[in-house]
Coordinates of N, CA and C in Angstrom, one line a residue:
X5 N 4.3 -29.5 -13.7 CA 4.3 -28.2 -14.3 C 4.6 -27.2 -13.1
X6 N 5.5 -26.5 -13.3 CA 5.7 -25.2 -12.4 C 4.8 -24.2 -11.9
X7 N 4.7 -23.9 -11.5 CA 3.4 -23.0 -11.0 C 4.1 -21.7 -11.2
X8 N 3.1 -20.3 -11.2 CA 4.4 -19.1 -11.2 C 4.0 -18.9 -9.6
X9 N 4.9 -17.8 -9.4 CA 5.4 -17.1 -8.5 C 4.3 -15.8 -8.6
X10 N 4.1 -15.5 -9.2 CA 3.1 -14.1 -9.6 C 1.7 -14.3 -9.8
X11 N 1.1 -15.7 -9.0 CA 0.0 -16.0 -8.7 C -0.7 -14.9 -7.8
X12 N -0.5 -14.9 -6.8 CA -1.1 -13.5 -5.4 C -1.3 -12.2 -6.2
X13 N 0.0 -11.9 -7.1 CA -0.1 -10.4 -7.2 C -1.4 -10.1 -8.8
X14 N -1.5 -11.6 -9.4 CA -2.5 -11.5 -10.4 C -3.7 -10.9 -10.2
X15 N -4.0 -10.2 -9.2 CA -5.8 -9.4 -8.9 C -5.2 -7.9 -9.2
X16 N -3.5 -7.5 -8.7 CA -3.3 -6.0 -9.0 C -3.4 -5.8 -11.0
X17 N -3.9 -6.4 -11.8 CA -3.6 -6.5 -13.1 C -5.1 -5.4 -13.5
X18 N -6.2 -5.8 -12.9 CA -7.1 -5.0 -13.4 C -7.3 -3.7 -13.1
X19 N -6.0 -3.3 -12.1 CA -6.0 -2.0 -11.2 C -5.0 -1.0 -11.9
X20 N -3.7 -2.2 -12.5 CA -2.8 -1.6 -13.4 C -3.4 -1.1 -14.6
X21 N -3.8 -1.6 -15.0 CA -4.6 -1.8 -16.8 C -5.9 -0.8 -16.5
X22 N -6.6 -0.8 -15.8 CA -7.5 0.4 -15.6 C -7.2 1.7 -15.0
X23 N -5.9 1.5 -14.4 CA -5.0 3.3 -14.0 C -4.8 3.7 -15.6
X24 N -4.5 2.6 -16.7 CA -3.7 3.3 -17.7 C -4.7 4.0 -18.8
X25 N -5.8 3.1 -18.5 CA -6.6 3.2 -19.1 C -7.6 4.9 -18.8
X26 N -7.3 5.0 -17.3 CA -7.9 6.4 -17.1 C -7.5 7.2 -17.7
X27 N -6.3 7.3 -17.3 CA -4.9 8.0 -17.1 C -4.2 8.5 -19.0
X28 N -4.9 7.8 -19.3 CA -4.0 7.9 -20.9 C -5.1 8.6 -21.8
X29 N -6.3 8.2 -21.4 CA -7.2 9.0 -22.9 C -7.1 10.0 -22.9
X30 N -6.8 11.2 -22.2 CA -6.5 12.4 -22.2 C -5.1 12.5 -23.3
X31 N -4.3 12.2 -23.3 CA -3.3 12.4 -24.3 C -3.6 12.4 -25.7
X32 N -2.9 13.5 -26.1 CA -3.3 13.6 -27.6 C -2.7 12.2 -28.3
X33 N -2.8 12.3 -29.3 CA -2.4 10.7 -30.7 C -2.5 9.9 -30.1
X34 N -1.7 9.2 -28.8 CA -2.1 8.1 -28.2 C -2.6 7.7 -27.0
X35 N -3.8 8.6 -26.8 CA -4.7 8.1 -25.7 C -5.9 7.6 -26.9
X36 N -6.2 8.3 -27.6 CA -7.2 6.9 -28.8 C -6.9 5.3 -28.6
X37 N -5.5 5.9 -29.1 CA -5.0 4.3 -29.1 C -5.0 3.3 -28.3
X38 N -4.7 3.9 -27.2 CA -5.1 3.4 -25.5 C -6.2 3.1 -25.1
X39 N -7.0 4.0 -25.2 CA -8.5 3.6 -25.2 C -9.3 2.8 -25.6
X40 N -8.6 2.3 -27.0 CA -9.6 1.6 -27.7 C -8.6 -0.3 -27.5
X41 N -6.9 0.4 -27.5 CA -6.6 -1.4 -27.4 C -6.5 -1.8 -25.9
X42 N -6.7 -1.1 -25.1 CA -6.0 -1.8 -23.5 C -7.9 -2.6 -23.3
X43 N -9.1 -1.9 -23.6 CA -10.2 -3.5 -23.1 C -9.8 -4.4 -23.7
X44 N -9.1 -4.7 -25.1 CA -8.8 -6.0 -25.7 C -7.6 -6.3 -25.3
X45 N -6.6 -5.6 -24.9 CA -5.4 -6.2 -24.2 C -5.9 -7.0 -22.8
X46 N -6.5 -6.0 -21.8 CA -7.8 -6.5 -20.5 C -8.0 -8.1 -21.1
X47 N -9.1 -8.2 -22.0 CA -9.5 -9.5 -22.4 C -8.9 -10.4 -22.8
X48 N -8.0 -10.0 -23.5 CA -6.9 -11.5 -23.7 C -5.5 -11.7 -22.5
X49 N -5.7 -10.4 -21.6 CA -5.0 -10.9 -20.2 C -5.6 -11.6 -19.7
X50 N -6.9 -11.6 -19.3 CA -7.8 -11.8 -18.1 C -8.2 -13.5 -18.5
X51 N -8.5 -13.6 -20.0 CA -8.7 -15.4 -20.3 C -7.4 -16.1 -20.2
X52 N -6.0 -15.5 -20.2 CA -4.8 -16.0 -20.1 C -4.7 -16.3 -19.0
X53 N -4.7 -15.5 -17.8 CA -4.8 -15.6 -16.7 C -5.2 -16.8 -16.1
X54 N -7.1 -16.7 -16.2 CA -8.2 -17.7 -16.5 C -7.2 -19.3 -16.5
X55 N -6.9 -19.2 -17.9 CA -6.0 -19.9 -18.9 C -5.0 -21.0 -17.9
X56 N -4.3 -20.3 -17.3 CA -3.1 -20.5 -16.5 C -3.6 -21.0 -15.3
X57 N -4.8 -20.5 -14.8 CA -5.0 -21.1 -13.7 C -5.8 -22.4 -13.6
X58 N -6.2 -22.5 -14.4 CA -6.7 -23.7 -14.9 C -5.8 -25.2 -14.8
X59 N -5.2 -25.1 -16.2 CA -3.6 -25.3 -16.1 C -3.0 -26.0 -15.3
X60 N -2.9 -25.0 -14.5 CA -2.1 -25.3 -13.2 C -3.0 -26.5 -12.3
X61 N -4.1 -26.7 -12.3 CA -4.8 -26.9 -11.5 C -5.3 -26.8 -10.2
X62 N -5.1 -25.0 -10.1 CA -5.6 -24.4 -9.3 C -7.3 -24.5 -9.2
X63 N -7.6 -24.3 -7.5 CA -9.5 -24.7 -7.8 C -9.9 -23.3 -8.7
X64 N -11.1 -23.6 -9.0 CA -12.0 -22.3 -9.7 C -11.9 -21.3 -8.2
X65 N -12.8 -21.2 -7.5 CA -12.8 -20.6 -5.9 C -11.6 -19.9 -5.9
X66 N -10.6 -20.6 -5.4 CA -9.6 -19.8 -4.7 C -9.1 -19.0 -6.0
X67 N -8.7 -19.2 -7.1 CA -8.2 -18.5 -8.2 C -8.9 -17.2 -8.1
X68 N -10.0 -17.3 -8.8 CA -11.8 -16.1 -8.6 C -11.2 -15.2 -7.7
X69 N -11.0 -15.9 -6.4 CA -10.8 -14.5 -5.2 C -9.6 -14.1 -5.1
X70 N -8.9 -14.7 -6.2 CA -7.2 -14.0 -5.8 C -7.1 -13.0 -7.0
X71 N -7.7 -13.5 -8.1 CA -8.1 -12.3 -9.0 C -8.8 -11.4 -9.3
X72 N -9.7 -11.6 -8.5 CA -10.8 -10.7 -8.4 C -11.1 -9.5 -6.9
X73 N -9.8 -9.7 -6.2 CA -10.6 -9.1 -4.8 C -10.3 -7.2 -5.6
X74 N -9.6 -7.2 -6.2 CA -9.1 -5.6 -6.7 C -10.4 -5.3 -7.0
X75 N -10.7 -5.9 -8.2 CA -12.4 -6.1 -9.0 C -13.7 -5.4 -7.8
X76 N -13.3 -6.7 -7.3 CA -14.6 -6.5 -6.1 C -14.5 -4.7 -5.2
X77 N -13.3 -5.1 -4.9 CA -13.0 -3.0 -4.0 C -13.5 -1.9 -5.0
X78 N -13.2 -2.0 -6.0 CA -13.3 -1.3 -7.4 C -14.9 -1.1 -7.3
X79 N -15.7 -2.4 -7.7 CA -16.5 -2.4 -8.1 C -17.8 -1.7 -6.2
X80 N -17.5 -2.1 -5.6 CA -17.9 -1.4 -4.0 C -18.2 -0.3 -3.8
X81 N -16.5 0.5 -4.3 CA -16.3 1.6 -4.3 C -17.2 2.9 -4.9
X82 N -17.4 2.1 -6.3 CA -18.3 2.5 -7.8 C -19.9 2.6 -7.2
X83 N -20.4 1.5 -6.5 CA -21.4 1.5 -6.1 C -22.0 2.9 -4.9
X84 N -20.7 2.6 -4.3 CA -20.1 4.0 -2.3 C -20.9 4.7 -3.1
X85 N -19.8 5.3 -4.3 CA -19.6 6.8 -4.6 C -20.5 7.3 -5.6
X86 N -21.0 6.4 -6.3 CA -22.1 6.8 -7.3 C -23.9 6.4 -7.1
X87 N -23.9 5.3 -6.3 CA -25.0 5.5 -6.4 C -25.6 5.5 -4.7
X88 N -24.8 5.5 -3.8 CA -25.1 5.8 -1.8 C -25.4 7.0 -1.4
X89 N -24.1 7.9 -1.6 CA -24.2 9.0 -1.1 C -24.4 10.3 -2.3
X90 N -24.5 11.7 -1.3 CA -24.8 12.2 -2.7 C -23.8 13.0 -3.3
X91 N -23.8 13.9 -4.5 CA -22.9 14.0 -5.0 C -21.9 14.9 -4.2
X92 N -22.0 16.0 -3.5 CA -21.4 17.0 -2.4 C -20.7 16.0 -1.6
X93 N -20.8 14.7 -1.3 CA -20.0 14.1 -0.1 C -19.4 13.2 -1.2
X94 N -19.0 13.3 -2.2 CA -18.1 12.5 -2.9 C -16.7 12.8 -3.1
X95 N -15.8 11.9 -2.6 CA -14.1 11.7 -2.5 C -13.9 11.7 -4.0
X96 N -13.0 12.9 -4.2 CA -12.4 12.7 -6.0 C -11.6 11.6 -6.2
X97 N -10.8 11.3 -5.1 CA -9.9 10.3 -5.5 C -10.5 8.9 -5.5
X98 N -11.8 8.9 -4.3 CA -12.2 7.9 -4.6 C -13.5 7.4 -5.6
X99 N -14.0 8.7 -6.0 CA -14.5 8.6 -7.2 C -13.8 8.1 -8.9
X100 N -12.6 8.6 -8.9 CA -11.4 7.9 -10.3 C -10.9 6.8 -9.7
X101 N -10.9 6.7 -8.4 CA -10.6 4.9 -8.3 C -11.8 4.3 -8.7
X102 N -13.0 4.4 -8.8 CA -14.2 3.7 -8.7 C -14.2 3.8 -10.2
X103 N -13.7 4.6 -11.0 CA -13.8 4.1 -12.5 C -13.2 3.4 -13.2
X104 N -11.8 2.7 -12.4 CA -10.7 2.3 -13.1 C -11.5 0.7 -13.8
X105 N -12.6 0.8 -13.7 CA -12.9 -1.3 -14.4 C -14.2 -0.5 -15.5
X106 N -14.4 0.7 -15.3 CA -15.8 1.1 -16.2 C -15.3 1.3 -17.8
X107 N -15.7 0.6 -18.5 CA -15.3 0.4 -19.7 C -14.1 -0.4 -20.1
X108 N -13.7 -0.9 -19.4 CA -12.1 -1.7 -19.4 C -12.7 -3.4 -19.9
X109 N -13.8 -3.4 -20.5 CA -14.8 -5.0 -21.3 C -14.5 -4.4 -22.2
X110 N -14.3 -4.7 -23.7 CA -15.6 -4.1 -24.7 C -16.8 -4.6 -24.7
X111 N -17.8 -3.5 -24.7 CA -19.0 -4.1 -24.9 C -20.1 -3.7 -23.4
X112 N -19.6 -3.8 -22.6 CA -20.1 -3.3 -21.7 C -20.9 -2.0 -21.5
X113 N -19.9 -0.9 -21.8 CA -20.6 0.5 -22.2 C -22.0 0.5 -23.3
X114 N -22.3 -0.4 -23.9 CA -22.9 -0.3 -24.9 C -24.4 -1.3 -24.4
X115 N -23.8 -2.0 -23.3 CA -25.3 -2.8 -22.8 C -25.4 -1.7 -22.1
X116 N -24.6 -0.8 -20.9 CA -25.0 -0.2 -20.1 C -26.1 1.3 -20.5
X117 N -25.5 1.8 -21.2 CA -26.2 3.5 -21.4 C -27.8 3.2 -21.7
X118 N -28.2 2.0 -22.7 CA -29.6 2.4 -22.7 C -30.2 1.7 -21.4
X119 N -29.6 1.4 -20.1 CA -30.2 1.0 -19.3 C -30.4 1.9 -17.9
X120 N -29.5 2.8 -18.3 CA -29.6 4.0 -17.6 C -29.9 5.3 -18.0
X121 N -30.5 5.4 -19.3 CA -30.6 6.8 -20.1 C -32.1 6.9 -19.7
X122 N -32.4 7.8 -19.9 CA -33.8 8.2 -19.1 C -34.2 10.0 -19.9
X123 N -35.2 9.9 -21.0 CA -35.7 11.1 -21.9 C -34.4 11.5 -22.3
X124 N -33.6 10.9 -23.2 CA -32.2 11.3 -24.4 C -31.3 11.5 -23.6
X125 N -31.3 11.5 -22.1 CA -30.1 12.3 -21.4 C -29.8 10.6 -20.3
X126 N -28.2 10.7 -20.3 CA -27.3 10.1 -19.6 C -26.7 10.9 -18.5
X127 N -26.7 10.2 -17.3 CA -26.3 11.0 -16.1 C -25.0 10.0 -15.7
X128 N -23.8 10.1 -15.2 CA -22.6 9.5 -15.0 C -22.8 9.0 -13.8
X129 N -23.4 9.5 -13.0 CA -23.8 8.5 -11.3 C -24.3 7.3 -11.9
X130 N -25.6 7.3 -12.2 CA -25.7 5.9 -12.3 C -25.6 4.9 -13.8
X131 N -24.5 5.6 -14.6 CA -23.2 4.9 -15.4 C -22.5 4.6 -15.1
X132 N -21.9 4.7 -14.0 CA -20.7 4.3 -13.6 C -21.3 3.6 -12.4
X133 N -22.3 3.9 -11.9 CA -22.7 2.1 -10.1 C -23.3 1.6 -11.5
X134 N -23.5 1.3 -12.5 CA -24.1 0.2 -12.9 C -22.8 -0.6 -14.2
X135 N -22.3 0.5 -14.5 CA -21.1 -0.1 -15.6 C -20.3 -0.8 -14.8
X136 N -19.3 -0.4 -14.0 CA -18.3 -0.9 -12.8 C -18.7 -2.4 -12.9
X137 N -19.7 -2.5 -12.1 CA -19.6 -3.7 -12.1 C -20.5 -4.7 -12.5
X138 N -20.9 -4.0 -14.2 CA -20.7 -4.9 -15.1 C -19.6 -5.6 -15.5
X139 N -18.9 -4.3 -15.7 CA -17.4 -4.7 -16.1 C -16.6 -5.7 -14.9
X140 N -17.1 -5.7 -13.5 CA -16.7 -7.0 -13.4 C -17.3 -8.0 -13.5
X141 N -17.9 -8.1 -13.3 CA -19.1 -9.4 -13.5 C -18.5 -9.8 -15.1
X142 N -18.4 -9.4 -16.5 CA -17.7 -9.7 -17.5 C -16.2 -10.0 -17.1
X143 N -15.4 -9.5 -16.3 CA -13.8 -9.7 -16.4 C -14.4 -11.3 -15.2
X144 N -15.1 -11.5 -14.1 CA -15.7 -12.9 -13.9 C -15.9 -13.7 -15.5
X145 N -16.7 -13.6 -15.9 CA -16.7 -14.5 -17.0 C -15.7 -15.2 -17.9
X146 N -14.9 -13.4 -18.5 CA -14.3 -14.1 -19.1 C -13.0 -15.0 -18.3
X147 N -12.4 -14.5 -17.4 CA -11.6 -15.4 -15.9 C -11.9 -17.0 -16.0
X148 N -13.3 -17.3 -15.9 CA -14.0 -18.5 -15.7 C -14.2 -19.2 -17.3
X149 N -14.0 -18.3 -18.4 CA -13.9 -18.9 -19.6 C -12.5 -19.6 -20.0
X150 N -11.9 -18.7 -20.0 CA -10.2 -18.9 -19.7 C -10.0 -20.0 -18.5
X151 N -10.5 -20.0 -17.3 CA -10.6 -21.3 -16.7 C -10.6 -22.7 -17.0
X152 N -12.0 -22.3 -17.8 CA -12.4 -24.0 -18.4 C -12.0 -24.3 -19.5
X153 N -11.2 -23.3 -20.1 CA -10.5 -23.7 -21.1 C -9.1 -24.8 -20.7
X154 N -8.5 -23.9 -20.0 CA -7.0 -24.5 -19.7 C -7.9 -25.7 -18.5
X155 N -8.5 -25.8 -17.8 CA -9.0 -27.5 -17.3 C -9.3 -28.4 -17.9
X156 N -10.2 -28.2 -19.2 CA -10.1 -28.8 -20.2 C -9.0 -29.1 -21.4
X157 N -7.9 -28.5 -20.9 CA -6.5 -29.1 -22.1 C -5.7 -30.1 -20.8
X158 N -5.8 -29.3 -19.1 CA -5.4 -30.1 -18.4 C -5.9 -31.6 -18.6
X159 N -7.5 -32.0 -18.6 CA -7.8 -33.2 -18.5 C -7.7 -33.7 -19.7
X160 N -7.5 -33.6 -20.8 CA -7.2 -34.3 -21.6 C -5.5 -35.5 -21.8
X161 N -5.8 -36.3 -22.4 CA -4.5 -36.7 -22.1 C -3.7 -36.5 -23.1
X162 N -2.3 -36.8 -22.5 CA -1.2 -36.5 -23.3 C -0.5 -37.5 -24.5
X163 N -0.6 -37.0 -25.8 CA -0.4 -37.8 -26.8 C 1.3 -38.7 -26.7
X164 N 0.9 -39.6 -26.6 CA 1.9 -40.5 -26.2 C 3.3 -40.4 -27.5
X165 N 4.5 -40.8 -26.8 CA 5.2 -40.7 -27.7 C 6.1 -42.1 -28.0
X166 N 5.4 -43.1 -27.8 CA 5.9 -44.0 -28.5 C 5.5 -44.5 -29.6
X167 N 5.2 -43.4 -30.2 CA 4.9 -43.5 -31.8 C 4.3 -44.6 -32.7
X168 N 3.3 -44.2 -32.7 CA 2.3 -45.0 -33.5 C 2.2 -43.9 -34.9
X169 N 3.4 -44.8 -36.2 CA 3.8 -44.4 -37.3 C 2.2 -44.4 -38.2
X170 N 2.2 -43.5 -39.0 CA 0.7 -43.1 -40.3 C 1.5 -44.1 -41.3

């Protein structure tokens, strides 16, 4: 089986997909739409990916870190800027890089807020160090689901074709 060529650049995918995802909900009629289909586009990239690397019979290890190092900077960054220093010494730009993976699961936002809401009120510092990198730790998962999927079609064997007639 061929391997692709666009193995290495597979980690820039959750950096693409969560620029558009910042970047677009502000638009009228189709930032909704953006919003709500790019985590499920995210998720059925990210088990495809998973999928393929599997497949291929790339190890789990090296795959993980070739897909995930964007994840990891992302998720660092989220941690730097939201929950290290305080809010007067925070980089704008590197504060909207640090959101590009927050909400980009579904489902995530929704474990996150009551674990950070504190007397009816939500504060965005520590929504976004603790969302971030939920949301990777889930795009991990699903990667490693999509994994052992495609390892498991790899080790199965291949239905032979010298035909054994019904």
């Amino acid at each position: 089986m061929k391997k692709s060529s666009l193995y290495p650049l597979m980690g820039f995918l959750p950096l693409v997909i969560g620029f558009f995802y910042i970047r677009t909900a502000a638009f009228p009629l189709l930032g909704p739409l953006f919003f709500t289909a790019l985590p499920w586009v995210m998720v059925f990239l990210w088990v495809r990916a998973g999928w393929r690397c599997g497949v291929d019979g790339r190890g789990w290890l090296r795959s993980a870190a070739v897909a995930h190092w964007a994840v990891l900077l992302v998720s660092v960054c989220a941690v730097w800027q939201f929950a290290l220093i305080p809010d007067e010494r925070r980089s704008l730009a590197l504060s909207v890089f640090a959101q590009y993976l927050f909400g980009l699961v579904p489902g995530v936002v929704r474990v996150v807020v009551p674990l950070v809401e504190r007397n009816n009120t939500i504060s965005s510092g520590p929504l976004i160090a603790l969302g971030t990198p939920m949301s990777a730790l889930s795009l991990l998962l699903l990667f490693s689901l999509g994994y052992s999927l495609g390892w498991r079609k790899r080790q199965l064997p291949a239905p032979s074709a010298s035909g054994e007639a019904a």
